[in-house]
mmCIF file of C-alpha atoms and ligand atoms in Angstrom:
data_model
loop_
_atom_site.group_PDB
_atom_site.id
_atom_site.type_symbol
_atom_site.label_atom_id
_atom_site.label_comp_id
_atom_site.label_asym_id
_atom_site.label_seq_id
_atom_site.Cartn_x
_atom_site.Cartn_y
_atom_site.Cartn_z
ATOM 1 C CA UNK O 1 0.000 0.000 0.000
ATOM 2 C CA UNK O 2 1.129 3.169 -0.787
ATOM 3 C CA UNK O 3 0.484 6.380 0.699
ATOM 4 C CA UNK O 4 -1.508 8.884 -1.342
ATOM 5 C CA UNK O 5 0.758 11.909 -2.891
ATOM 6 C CA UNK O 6 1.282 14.549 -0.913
ATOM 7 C CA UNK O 7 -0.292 17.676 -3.252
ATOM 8 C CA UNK O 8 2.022 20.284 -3.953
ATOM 9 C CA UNK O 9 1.913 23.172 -2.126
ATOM 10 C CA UNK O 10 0.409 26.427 -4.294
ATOM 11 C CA UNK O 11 0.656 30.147 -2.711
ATOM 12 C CA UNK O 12 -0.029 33.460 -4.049
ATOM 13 C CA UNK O 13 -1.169 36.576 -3.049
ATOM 14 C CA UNK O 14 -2.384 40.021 -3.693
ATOM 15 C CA UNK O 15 -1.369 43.509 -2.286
ATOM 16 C CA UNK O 16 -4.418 44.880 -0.610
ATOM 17 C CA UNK O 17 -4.919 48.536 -2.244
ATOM 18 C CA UNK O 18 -8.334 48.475 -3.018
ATOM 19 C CA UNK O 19 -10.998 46.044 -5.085
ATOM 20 C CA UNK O 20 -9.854 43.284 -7.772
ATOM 21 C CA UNK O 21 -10.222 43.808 -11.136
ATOM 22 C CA UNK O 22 -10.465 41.781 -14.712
ATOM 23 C CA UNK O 23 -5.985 41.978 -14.951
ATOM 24 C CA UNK O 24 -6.360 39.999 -11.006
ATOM 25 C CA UNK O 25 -8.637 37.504 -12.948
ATOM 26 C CA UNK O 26 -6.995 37.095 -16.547
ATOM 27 C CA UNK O 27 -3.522 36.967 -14.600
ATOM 28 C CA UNK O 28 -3.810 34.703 -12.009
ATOM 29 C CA UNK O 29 -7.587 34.426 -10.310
ATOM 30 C CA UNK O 30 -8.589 32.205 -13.143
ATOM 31 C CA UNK O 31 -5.820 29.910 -12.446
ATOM 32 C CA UNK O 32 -5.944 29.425 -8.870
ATOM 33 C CA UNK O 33 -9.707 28.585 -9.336
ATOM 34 C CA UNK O 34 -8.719 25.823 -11.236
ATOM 35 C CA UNK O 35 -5.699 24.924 -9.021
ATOM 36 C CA UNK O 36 -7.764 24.843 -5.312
ATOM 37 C CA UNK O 37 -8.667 21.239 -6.216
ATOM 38 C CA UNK O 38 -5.602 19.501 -6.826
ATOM 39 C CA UNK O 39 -3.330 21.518 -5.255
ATOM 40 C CA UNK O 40 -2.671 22.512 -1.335
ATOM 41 C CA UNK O 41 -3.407 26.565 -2.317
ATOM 42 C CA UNK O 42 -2.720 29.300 -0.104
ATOM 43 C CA UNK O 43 -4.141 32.862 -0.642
ATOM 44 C CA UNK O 44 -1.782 35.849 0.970
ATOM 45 C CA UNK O 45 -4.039 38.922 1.897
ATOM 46 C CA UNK O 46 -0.515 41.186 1.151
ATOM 47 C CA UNK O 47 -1.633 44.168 3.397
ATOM 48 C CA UNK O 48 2.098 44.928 4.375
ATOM 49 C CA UNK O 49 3.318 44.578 1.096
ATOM 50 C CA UNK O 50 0.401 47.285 0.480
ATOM 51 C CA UNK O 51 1.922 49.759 3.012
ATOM 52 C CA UNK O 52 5.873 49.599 1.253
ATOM 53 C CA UNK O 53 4.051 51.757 -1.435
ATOM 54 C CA UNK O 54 0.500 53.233 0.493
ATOM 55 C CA UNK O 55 2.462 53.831 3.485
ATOM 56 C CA UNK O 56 0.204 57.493 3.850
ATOM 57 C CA UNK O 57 -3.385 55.363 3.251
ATOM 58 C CA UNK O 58 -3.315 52.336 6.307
ATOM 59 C CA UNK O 59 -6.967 52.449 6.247
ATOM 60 C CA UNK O 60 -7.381 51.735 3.118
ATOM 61 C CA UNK O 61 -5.287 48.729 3.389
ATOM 62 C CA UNK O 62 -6.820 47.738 6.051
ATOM 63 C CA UNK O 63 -10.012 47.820 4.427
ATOM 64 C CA UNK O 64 -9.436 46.468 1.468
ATOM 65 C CA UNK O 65 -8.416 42.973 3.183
ATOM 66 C CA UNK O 66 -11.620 42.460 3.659
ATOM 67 C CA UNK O 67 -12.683 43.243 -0.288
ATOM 68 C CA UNK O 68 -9.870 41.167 -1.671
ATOM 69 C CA UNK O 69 -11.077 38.358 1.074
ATOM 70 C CA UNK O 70 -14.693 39.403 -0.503
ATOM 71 C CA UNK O 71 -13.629 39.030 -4.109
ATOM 72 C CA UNK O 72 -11.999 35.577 -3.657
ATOM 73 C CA UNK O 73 -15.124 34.065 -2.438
ATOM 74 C CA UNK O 74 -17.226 35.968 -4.929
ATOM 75 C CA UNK O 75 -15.143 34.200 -7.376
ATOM 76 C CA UNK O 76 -15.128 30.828 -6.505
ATOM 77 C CA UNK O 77 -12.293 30.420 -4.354
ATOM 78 C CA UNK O 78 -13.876 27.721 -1.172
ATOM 79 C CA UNK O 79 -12.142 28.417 1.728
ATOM 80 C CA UNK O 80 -12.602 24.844 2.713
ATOM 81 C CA UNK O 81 -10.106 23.846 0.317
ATOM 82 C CA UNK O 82 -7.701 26.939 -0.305
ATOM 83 C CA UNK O 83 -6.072 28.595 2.897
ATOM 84 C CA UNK O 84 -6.543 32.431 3.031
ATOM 85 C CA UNK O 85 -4.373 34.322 5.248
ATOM 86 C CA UNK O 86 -3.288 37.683 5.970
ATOM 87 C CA UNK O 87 0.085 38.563 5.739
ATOM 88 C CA UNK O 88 0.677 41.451 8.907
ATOM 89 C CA UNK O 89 -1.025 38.608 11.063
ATOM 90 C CA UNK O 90 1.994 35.932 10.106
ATOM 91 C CA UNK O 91 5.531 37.053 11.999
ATOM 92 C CA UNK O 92 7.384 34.653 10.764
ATOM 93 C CA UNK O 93 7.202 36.157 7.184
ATOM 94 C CA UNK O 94 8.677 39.446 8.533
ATOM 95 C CA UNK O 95 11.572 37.689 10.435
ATOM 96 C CA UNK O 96 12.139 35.361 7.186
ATOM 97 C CA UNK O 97 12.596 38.510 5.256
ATOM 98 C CA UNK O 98 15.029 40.130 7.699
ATOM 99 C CA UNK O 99 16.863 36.629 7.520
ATOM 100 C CA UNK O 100 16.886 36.762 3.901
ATOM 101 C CA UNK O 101 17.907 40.496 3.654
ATOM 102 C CA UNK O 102 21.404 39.210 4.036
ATOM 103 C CA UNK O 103 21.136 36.926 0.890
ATOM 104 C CA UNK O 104 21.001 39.798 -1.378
ATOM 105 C CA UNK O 105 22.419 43.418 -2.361
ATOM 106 C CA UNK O 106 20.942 46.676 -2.792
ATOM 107 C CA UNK O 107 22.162 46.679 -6.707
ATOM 108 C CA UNK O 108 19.916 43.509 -7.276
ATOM 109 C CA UNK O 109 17.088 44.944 -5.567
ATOM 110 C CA UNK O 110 17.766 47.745 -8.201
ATOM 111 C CA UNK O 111 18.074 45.643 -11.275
ATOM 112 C CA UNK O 112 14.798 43.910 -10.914
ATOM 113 C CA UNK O 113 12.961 45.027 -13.887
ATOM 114 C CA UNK O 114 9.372 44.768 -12.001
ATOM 115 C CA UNK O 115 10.649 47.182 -9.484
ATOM 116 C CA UNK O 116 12.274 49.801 -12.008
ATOM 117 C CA UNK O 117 8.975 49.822 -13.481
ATOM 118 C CA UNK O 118 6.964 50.830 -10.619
ATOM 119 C CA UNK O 119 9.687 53.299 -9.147
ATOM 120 C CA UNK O 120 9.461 54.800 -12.619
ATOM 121 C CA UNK O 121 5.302 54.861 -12.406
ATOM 122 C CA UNK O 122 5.133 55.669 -9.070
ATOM 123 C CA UNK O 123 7.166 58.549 -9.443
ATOM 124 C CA UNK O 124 9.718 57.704 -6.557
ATOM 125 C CA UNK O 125 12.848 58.670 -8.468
ATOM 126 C CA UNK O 126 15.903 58.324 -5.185
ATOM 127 C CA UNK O 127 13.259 58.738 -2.467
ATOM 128 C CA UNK O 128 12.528 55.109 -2.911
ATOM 129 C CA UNK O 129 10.713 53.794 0.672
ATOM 130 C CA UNK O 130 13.340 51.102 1.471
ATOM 131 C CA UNK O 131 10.634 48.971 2.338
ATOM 132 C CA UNK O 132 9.127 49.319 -1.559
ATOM 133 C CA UNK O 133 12.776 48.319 -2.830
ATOM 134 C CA UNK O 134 12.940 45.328 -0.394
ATOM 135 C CA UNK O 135 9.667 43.976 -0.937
ATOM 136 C CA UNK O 136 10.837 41.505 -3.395
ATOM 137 C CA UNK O 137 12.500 39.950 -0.608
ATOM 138 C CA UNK O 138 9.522 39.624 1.769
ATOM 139 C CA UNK O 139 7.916 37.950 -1.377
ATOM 140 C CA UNK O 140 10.584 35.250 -1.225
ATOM 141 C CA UNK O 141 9.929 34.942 2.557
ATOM 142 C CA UNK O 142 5.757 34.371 1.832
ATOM 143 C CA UNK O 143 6.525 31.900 -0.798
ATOM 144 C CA UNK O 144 9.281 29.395 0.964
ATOM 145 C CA UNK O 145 7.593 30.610 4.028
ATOM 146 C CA UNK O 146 4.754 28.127 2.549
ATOM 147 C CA UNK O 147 7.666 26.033 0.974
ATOM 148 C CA UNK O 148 5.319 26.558 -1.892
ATOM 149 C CA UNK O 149 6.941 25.387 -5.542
ATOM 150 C CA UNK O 150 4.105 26.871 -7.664
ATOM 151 C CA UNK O 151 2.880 30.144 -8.232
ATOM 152 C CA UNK O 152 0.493 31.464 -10.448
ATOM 153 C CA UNK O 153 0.941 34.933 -11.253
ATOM 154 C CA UNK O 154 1.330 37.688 -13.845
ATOM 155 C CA UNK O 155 3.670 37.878 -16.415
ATOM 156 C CA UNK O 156 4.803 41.254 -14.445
ATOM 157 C CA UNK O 157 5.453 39.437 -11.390
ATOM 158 C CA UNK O 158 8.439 36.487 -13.368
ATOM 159 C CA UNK O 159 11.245 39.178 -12.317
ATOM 160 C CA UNK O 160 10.076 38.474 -8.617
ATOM 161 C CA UNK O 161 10.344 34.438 -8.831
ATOM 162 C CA UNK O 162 13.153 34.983 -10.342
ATOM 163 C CA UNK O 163 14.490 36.485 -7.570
ATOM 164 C CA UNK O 164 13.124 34.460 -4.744
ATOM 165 C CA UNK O 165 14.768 31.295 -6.491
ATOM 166 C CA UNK O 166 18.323 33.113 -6.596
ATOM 167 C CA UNK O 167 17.435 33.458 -2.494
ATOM 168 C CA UNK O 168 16.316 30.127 -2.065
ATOM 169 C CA UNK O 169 19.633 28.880 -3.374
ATOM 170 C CA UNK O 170 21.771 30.527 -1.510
ATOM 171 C CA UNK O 171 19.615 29.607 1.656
ATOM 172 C CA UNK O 172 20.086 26.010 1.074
ATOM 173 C CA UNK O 173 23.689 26.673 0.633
ATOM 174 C CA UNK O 174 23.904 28.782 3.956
ATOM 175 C CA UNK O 175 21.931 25.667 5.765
ATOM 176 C CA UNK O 176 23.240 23.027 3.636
ATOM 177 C CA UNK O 177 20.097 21.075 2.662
ATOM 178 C CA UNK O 178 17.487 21.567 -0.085
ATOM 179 C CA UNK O 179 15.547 22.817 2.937
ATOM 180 C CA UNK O 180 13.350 25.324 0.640
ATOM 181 C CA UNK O 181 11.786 24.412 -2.885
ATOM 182 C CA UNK O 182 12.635 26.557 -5.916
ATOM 183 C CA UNK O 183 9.360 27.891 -7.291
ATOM 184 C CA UNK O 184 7.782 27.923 -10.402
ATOM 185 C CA UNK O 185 5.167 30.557 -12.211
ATOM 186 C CA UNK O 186 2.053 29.293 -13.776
ATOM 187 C CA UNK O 187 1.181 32.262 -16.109
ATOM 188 C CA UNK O 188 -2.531 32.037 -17.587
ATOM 189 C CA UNK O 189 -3.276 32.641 -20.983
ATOM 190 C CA UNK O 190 -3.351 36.109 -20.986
ATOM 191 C CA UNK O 191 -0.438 36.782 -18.615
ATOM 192 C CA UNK O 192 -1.070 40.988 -19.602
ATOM 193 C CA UNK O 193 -4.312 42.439 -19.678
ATOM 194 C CA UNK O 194 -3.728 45.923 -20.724
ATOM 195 C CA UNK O 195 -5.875 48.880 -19.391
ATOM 196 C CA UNK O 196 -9.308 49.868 -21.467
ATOM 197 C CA UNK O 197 -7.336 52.785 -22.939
ATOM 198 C CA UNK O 198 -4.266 50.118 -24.302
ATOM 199 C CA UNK O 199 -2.119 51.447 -22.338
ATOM 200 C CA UNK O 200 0.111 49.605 -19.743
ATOM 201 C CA UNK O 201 -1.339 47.336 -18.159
ATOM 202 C CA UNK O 202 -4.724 46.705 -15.805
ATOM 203 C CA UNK O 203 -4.327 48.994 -12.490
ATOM 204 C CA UNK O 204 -6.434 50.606 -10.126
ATOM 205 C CA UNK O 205 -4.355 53.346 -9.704
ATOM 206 C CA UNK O 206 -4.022 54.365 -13.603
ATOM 207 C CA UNK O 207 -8.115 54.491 -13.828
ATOM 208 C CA UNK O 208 -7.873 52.390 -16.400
ATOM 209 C CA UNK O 209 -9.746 49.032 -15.300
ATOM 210 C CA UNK O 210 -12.698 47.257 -14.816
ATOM 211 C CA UNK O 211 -13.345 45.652 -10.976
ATOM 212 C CA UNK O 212 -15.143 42.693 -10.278
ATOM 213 C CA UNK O 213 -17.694 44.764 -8.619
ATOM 214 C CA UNK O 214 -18.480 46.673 -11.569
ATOM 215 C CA UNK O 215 -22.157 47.269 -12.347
ATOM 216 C CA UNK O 216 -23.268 46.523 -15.789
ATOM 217 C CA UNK O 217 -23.483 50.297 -16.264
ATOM 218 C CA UNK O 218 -19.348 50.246 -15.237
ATOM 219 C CA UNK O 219 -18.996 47.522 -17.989
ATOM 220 C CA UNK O 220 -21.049 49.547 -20.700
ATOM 221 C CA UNK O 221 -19.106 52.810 -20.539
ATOM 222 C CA UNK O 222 -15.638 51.135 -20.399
ATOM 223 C CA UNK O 223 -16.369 49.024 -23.051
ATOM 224 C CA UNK O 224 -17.455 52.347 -24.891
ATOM 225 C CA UNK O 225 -14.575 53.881 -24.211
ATOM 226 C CA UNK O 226 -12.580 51.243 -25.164
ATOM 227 C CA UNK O 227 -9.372 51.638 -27.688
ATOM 228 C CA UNK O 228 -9.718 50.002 -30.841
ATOM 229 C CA UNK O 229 -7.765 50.753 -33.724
ATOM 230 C CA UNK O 230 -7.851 54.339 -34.965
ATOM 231 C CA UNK O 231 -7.636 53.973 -38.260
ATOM 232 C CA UNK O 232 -11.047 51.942 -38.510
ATOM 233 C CA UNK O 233 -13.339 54.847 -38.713
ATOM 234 C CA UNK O 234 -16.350 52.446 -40.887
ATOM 235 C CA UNK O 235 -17.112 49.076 -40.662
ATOM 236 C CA UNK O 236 -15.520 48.642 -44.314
ATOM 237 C CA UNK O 237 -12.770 50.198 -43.893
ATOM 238 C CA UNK O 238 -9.958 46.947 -43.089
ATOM 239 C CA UNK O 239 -9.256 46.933 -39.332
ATOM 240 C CA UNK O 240 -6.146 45.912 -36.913
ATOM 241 C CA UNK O 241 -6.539 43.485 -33.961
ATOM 242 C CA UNK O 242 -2.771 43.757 -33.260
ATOM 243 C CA UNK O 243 -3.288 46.400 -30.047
ATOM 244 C CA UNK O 244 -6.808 45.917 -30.216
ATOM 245 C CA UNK O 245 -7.901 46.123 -26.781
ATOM 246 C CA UNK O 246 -11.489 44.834 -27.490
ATOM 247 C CA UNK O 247 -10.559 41.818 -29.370
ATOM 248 C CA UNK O 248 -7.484 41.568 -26.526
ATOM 249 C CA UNK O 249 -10.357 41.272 -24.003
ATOM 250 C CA UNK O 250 -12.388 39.070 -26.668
ATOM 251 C CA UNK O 251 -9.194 36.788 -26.343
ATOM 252 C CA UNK O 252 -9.030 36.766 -22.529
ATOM 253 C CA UNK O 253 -12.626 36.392 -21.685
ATOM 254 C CA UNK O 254 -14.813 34.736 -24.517
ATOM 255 C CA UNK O 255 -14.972 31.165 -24.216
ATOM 256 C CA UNK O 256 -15.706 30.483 -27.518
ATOM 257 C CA UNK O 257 -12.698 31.269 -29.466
ATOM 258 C CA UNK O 258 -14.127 29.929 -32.450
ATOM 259 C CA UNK O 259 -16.275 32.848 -32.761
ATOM 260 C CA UNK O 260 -13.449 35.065 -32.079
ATOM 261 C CA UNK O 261 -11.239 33.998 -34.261
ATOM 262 C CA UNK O 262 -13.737 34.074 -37.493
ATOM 263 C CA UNK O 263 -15.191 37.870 -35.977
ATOM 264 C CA UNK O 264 -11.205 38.851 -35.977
ATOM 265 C CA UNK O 265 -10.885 37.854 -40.284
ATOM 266 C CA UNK O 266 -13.992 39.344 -40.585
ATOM 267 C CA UNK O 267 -12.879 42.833 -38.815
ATOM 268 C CA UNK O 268 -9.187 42.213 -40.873
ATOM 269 C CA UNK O 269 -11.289 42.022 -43.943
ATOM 270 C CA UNK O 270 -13.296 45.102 -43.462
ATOM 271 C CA UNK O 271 -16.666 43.666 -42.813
ATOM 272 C CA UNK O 272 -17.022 44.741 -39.142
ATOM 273 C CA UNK O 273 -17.948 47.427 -37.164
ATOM 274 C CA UNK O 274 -16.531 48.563 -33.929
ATOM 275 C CA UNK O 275 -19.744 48.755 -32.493
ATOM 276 C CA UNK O 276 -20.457 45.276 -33.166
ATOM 277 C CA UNK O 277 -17.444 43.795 -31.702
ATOM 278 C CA UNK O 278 -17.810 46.017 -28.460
ATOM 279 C CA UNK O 279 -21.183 44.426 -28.209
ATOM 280 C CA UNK O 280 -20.644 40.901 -28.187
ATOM 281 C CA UNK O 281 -17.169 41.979 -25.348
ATOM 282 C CA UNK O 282 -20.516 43.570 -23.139
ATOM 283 C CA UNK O 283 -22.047 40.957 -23.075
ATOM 284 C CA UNK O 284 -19.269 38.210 -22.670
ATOM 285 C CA UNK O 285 -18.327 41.168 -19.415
ATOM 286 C CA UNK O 286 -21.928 41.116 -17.803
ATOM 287 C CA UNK O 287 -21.966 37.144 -18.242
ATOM 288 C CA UNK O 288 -18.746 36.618 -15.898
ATOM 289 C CA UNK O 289 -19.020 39.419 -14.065
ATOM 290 C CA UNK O 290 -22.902 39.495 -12.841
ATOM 291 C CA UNK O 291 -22.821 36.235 -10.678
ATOM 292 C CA UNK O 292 -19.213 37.504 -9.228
ATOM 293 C CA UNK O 293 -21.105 40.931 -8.008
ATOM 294 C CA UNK O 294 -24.147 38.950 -6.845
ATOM 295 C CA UNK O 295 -22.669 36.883 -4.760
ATOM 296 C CA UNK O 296 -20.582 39.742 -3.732
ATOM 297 C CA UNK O 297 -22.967 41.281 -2.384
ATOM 298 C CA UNK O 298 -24.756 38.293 -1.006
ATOM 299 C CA UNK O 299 -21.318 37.998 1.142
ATOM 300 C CA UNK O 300 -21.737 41.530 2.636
ATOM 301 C CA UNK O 301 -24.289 40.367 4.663
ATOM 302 C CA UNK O 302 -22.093 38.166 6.577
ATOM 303 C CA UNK O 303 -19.014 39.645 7.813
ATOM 304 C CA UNK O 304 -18.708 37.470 10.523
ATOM 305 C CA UNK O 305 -18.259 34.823 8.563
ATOM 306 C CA UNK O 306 -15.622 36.533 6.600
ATOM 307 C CA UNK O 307 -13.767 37.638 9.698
ATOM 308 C CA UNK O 308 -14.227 33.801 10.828
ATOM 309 C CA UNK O 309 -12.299 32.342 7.345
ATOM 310 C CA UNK O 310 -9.660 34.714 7.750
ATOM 311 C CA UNK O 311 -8.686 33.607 11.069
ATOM 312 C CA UNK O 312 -8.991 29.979 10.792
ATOM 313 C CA UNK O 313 -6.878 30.516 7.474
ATOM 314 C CA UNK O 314 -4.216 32.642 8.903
ATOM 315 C CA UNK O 315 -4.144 30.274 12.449
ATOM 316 C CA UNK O 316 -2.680 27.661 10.117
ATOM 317 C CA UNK O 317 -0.836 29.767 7.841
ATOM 318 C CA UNK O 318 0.890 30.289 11.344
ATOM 319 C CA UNK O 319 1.663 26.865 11.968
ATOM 320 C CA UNK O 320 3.277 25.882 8.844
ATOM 321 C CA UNK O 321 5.251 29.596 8.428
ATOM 322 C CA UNK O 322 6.612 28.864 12.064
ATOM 323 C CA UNK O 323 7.678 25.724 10.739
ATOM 324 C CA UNK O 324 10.039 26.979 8.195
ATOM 325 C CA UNK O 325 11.027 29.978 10.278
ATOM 326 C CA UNK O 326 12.334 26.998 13.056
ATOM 327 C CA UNK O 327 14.054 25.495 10.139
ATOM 328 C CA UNK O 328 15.427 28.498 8.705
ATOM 329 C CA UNK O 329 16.751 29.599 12.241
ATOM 330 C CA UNK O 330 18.365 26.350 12.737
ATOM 331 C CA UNK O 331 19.861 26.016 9.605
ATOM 332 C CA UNK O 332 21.526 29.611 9.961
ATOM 333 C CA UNK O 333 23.091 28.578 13.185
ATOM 334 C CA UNK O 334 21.332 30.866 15.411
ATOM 335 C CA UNK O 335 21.338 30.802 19.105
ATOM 336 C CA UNK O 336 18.503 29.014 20.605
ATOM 337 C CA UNK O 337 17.303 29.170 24.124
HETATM 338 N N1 LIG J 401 3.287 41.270 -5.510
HETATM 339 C C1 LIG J 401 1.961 40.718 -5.609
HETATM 340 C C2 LIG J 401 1.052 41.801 -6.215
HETATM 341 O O1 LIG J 401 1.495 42.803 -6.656
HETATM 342 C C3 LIG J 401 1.384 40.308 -4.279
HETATM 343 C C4 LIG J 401 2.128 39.226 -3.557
HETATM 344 C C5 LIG J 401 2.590 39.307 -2.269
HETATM 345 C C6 LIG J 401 2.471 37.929 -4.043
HETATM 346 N N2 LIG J 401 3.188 38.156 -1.916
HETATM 347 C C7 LIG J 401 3.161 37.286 -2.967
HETATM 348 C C8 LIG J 401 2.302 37.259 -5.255
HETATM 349 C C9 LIG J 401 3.666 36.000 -3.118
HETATM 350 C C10 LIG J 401 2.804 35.973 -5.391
HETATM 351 C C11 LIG J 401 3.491 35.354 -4.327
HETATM 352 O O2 LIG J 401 -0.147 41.659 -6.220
#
C-alpha cells in the first residue's frame, strides 16, 4: 500500500490597495480557481506589502483585506479547500525577510525590472521607501515561508520568482540542505491584460480598469470607451486586432474562441464594425461578471463569517510559516534558548 501523494503546495497573493479587477482575474484568479482542487493553495491577503508603497493610506489597506477576502469568495475560491491568510497577522514572514535580507544586495534589488517599473510609475525617483525596494525579498519569505513550488501569477510578477529562487539557493547553501523548494510561475493565458485605454497594463491606480464589482453600467461605458484601432473609422474600412484592446479582451474572456477567431478575419477584412465587436465583449463582461457581483454582495451580509475564514486561514498559515522559520533559524546557526 502506498500512501496517497502529498499535493504540492500552491501560494499566491495580492497587495491589498483596493478592489480586484479583470488583470487579477486574466492573470492569475482564473488559475488558482482551477488549481484549489488539486493543489494545497494558499491565498496571501498582502496588506504589508500594500503599506511599502500606500504607506500614507493604512486604512485603506486595512479595508481592502476584507474586499480582496470578498472578491476571492465571490469568485469561486472555497475556503474549505484553499487557505486564506493575511500577511501582517503571520511574523514569521517578517523575520524570514530580515533573515533573507542578508542573501542579497541593494544593486539587485535595483536591477529587478518589475521594481524599475513601478519606481518609474510611481514617481519615486531616489526617495525610494526602502521597504518598496525590499519587498521583493519579503515575497521570497511568503513563498518558501509556505515552501510553496508553484505560483500562479502575472507575467509582471516572473522578475520576482526569479528572484526568490536566486534566495532560495543561496539559503540552502547557507543551511546546507534543499531545505526550501525553488518555485515555479504558472502564467494564464493572458499573462497581460492591458488597461481599457491600451495602455500599460490593468491597475487601479491608472483608472484604467474594470473591478469585479463593476455594475453593468461600469462595464457599458468602459467598453465604450474602449481603444480600438484608430484607423477603422467604418465598418468597411480593413481593421487591426494587433493592439486591439477589445478583441485583446475578446481573447481573454470569450470562451468560444471559435467565434473570435472568425469575428477577428472578418474585422481584418473590413466587414465589421466597432460597435459590433464592443457588443458581443458587453455581453461576454456582464456574463462573468454578474454572478461575481451577486454573490458579492450576497457575502456583505455576513461579515462574521468573513472575519471567521480569515482567522482559521491565517491560524494555520501560522503553523506551517513557524515551521520553516524553526528550520530556517536552525539552519543559519542561530542561538537558541
Ligand atoms: N506582488 C503581488 C502583487 O502585486 C502580491 C504578492 C505578495 C504575491 N506576496 C506574494 C504574489 C507572493 C505571489 C506570491 O499583487
Amino acid at each position: 500500500m502506498s500512501l496517497p501523494a502529498k499535493k504540492p503546495v500552491v501560494l499566491t497573493g495580492d497587495r491589498t490597495t483596493g478592489p480586484l479587477h479583470l488583470g487579477h482575474y486574466a492573470g492569475s484568479l482564473r488559475t488558482r480557481l482551477q488549481l484549489q482542487r488539486s493543489h494545497a493553495q494558499h491565498l496571501l491577503l498582502a496588506d504589508t506589502q500594500a503599506l511599502t508603497d500606500n504607506i500614507g493610506d493604512p486604512a485603506k489597506v486595512r479595508a481592502s483585506v476584507i474586499e480582496v477576502a470578498t472578491d476571492y469568495l465571490a469568485a469561486g475560491i472555497d475556503p474549505e479547500s484553499t487557505t486564506i491568510c493575511v500577511q501582517s497577522q503571520l511574523p514569521a514572514l517578517a523575520e524570514l525577510t530580515v533573515l533573507y535580507l542578508n542573501m542579497v544586495t541593494v544593486a539587485r534589488l535595483e536591477r529587478n525590472p518589475t521594481i524599475r517599473q513601478e519606481i518609474h510609475s510611481r514617481g519615486f525617483g531616489r526617495d525610494i521607501p526602502a521597504g518598496f525596494l525590499c519587498y521583493p525579498v519579503a515575497q521570497a519569505a511568503d513563498i518558501t515561508g509556505f515552501r510553496a513550488s508553484v505560483v500562479p501569477v502575472g507575467e509582471d510578477q516572473l522578475p520576482l520568482l526569479e528572484q526568490t529562487n536566486e534566495i532560495v539557493r543561496r539559503v540552502n547553501r547557507q543551511c546546507g540542505v534543499e531545505l526550501l523548494p525553488e518555485a515555479s510561475p504558472v502564467l494564464s493565458r493572458t499573462p497581460r491584460l492591458p488597461g481599457v485605454n491600451g495602455k500599460a497594463k490593468m491597475s487601479k491606480s491608472l483608472q484604467n480598469a474594470i473591478t469585479l464589482s463593476a455594475s453593468d453600467r461600469d462595464i457599458t461605458e468602459a467598453v465604450r470607451r474602449m481603444y480600438t484601432d484608430p484607423n477603422h473609422l467604418k465598418a468597411c474600412d480593413p481593421g487591426r486586432v494587433e493592439g486591439n484592446v477589445v478583441f485583446m479582451y475578446l481573447d481573454a474572456f470569450d470562451d468560444d474562441q471559435e467565434t473570435v477567431a472568425a469575428l477577428k478575419a472578418n474585422y481584418q477584412r473590413g466587414g465589421l464594425g466597432d460597435a459590433e465587436v464592443k457588443r458581443r465583449l458587453e455581453t461576454v463582461l456582464k456574463q462573468l461578471i454578474g454572478p461575481i457581483r451577486e454573490r458579492r454582495l450576497a457575502l456583505a451580509g455576513y461579515p462574521d463569517t468573513i472575519m471567521d475564514i480569515l482567522k482559521a486561514g491565517t491560524e494555520r498559515a501560522r503553523v506551517v510559516t513557524t515551521e520553516t522559520l524553526e528550520a530556517v533559524r536552525a539552519g543559519f546557526g542561530l542561538f537558541r534558548f
